mmCIF file of C-alpha atoms in Angstrom:
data_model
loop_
_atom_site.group_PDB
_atom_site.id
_atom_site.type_symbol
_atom_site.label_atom_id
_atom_site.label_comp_id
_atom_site.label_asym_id
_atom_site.label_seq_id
_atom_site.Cartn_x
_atom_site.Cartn_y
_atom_site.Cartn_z
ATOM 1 C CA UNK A 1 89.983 81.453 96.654
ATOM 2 C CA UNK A 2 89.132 85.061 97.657
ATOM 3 C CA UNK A 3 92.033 87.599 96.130
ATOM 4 C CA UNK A 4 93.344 87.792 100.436
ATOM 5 C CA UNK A 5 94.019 84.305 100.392
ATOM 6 C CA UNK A 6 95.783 84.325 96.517
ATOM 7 C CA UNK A 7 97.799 87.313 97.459
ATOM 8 C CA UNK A 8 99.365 85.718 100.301
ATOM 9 C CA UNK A 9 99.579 82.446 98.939
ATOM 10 C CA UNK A 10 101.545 84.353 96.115
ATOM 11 C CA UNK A 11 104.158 85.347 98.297
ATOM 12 C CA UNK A 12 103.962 83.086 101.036
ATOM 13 C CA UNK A 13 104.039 80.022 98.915
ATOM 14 C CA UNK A 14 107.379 81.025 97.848
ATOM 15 C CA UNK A 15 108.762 82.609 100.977
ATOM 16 C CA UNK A 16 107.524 80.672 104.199
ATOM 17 C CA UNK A 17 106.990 77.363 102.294
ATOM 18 C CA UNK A 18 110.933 77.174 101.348
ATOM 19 C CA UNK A 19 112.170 78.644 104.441
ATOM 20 C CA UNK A 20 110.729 76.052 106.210
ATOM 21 C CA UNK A 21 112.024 72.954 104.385
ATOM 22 C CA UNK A 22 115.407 72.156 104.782
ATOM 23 C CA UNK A 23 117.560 70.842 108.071
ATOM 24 C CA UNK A 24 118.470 74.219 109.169
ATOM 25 C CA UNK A 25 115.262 74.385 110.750
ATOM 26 C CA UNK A 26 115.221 70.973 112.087
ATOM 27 C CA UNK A 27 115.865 72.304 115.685
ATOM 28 C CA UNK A 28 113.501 75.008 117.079
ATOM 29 C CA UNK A 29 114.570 78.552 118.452
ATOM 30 C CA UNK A 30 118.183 77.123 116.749
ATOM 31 C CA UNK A 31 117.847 78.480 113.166
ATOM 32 C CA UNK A 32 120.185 81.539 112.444
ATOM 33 C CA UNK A 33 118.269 84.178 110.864
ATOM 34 C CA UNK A 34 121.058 83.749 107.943
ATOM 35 C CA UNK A 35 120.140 79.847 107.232
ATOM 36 C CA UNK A 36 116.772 81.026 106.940
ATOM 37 C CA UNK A 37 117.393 83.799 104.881
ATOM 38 C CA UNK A 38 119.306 81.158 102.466
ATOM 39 C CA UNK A 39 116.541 79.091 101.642
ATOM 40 C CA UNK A 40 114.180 82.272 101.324
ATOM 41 C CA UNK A 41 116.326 83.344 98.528
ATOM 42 C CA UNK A 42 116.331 80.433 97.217
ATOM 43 C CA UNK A 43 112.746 80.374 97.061
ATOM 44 C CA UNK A 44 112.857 83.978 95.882
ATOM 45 C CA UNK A 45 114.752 82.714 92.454
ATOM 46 C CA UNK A 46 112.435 79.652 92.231
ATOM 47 C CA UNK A 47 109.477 82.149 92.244
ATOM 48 C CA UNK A 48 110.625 84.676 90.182
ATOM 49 C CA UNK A 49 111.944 82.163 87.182
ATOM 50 C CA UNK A 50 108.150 80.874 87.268
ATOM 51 C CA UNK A 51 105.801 83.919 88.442
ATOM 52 C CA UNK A 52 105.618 84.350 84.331
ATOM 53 C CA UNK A 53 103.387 80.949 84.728
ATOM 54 C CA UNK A 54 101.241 82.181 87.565
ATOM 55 C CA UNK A 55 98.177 84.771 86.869
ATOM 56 C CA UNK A 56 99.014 87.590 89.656
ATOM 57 C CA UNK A 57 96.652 89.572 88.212
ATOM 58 C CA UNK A 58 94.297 89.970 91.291
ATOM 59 C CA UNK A 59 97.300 90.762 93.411
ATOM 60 C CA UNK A 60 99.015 93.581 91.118
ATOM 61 C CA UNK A 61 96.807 96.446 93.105
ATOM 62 C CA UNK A 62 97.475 94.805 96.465
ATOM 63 C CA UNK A 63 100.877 94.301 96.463
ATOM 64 C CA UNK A 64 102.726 95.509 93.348
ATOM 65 C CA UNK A 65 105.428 98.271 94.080
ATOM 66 C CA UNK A 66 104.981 97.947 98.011
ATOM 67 C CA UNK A 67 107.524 96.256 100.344
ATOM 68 C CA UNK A 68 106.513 93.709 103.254
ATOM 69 C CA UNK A 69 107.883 92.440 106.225
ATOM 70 C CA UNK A 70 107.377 88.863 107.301
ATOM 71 C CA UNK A 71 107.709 88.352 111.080
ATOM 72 C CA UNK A 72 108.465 84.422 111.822
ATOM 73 C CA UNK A 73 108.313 83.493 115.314
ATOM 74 C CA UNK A 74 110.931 80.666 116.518
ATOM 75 C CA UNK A 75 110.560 79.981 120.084
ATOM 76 C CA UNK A 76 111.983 82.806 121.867
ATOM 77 C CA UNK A 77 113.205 84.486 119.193
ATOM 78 C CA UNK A 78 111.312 86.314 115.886
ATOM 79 C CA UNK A 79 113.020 86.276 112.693
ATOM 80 C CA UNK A 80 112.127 89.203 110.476
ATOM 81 C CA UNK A 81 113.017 89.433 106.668
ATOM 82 C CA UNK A 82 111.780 91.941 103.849
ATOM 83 C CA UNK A 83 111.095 92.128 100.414
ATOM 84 C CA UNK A 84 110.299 94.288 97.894
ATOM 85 C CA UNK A 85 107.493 93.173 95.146
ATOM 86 C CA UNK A 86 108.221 95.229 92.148
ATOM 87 C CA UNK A 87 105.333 96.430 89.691
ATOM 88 C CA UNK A 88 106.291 92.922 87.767
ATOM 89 C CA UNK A 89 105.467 90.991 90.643
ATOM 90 C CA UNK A 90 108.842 90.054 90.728
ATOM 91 C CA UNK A 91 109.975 90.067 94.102
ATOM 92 C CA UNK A 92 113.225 91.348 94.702
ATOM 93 C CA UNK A 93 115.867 92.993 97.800
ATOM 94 C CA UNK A 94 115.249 90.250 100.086
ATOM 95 C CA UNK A 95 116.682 91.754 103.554
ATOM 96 C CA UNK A 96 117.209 89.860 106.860
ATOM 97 C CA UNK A 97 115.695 92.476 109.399
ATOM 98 C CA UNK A 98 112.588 94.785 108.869
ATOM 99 C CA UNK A 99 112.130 97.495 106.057
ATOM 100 C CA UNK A 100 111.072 101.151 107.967
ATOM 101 C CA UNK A 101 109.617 101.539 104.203
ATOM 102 C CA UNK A 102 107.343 98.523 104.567
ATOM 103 C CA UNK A 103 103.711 98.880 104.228
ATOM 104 C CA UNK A 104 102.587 94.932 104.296
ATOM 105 C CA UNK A 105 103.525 92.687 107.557
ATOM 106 C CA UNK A 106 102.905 88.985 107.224
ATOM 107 C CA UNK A 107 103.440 86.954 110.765
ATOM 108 C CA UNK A 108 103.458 83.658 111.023
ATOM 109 C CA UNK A 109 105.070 81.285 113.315
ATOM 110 C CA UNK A 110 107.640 78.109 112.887
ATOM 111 C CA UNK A 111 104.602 75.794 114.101
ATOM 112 C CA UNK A 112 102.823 76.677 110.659
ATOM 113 C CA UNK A 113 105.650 76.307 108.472
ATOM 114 C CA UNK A 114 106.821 73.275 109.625
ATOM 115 C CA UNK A 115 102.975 72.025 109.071
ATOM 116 C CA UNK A 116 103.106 74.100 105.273
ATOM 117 C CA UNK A 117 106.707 71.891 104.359
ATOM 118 C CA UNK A 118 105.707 68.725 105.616
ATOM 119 C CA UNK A 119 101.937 68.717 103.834
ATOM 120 C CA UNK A 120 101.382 66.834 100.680
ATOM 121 C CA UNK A 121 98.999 70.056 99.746
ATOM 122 C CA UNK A 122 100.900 72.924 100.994
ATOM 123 C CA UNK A 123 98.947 75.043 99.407
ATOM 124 C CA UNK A 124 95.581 73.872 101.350
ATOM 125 C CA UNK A 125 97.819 74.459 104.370
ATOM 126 C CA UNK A 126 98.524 78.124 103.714
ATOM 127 C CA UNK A 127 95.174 78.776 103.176
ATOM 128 C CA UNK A 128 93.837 77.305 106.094
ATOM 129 C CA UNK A 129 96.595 78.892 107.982
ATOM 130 C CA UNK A 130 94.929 82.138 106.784
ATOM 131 C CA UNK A 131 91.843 81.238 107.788
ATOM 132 C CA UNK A 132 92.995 80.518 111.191
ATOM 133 C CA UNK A 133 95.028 83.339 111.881
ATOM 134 C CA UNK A 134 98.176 81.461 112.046
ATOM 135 C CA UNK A 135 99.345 83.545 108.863
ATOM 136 C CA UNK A 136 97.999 86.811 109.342
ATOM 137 C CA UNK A 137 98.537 90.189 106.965
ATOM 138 C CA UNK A 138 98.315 93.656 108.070
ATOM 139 C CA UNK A 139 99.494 96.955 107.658
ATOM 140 C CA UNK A 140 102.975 97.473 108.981
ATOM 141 C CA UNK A 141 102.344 100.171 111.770
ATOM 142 C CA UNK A 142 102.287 103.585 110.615
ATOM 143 C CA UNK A 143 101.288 102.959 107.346
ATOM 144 C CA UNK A 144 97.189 104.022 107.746
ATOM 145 C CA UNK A 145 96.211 103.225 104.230
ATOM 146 C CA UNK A 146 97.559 99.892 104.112
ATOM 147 C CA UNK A 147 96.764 99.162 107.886
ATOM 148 C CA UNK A 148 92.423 100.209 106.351
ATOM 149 C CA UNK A 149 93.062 97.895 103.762
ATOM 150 C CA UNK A 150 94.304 94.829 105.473
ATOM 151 C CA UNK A 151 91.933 95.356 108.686
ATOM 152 C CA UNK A 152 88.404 95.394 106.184
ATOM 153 C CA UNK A 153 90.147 92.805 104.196
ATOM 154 C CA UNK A 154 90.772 90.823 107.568
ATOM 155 C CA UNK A 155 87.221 91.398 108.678
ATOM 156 C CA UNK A 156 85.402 90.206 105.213
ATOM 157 C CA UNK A 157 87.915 87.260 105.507
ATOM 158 C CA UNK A 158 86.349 86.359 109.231
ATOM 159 C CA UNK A 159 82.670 86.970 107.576
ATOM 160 C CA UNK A 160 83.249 84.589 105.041
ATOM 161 C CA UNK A 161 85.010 81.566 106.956
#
């Protein structure tokens, strides 16, 4: 697993794979942005109790110290949280509503979560998400460095699947 795919199945795994499970999000373009912001910080404990367990190593210089914003479209609407990943990999601040400090965006849509919670390998899921471009990372806009990063690591990504 390239270190693209491992840093967003770092956060993601927590994040997107718990926000989806659950029956708040049983009925599309229904789910309050605070049900889903529930089971993210639920996921957010669950994560950071364990990440002690996980080797994040490859991810420290990616992500460590920055904040992202994940984008989840829902129908007609887009729910938007943020979090900040501290320099432990911890991640902590978990925000309903975009960052204007965030450097990382993660989109995804409810279509792929739903597929992520209901897998018996959601992990296989995620990454084929990535592959697909149903779970994309970028730059957040205005943030250059970041945006160079995430476009060549986007384009090596689409050279080697």
């Amino acid at each position: 697993m390239s270190a693209v795919h491992r840093l967003v199945t770092l956060f993601l795994v927590v994040a997107l794979v718990v926000t989806s499970t659950g029956p708040a999000l049983a009925q599309e373009s229904q789910t309050s942005s605070d049900e889903m912001k529930a089971l993210l910080d639920e996921g957010v404990a669950l994560y950071n109790e364990n990440v002690d367990q996980l080797d994040v190593s490859f991810a420290e210089s990616f992500i460590a110290g920055k904040t992202v914003n994940v984008y989840i479209e829902d129908g007609d609407e887009t729910h938007v949280f943020s979090a900040v990943v501290e320099d432990d990999m911890q991640i902590a601040d978990v925000k309903t509503g975009p960052n204007p400090d965030a450097s990382i965006r993660i989109t995804t849509d409810y279509d792929t979560l739903e597929s992520i919670s209901s897998s018996s390998d959601p992990l296989g899921v995620v990454e084929q998400a990535i592959r697909d471009d149903r779970i994309r990372v970028t730059g957040e806009k205005g943030n250059l460095v970041d945006q160079t990063i995430w476009t060549l690591a986007n384009i090596i990504k689409g050279l080697l699947f």
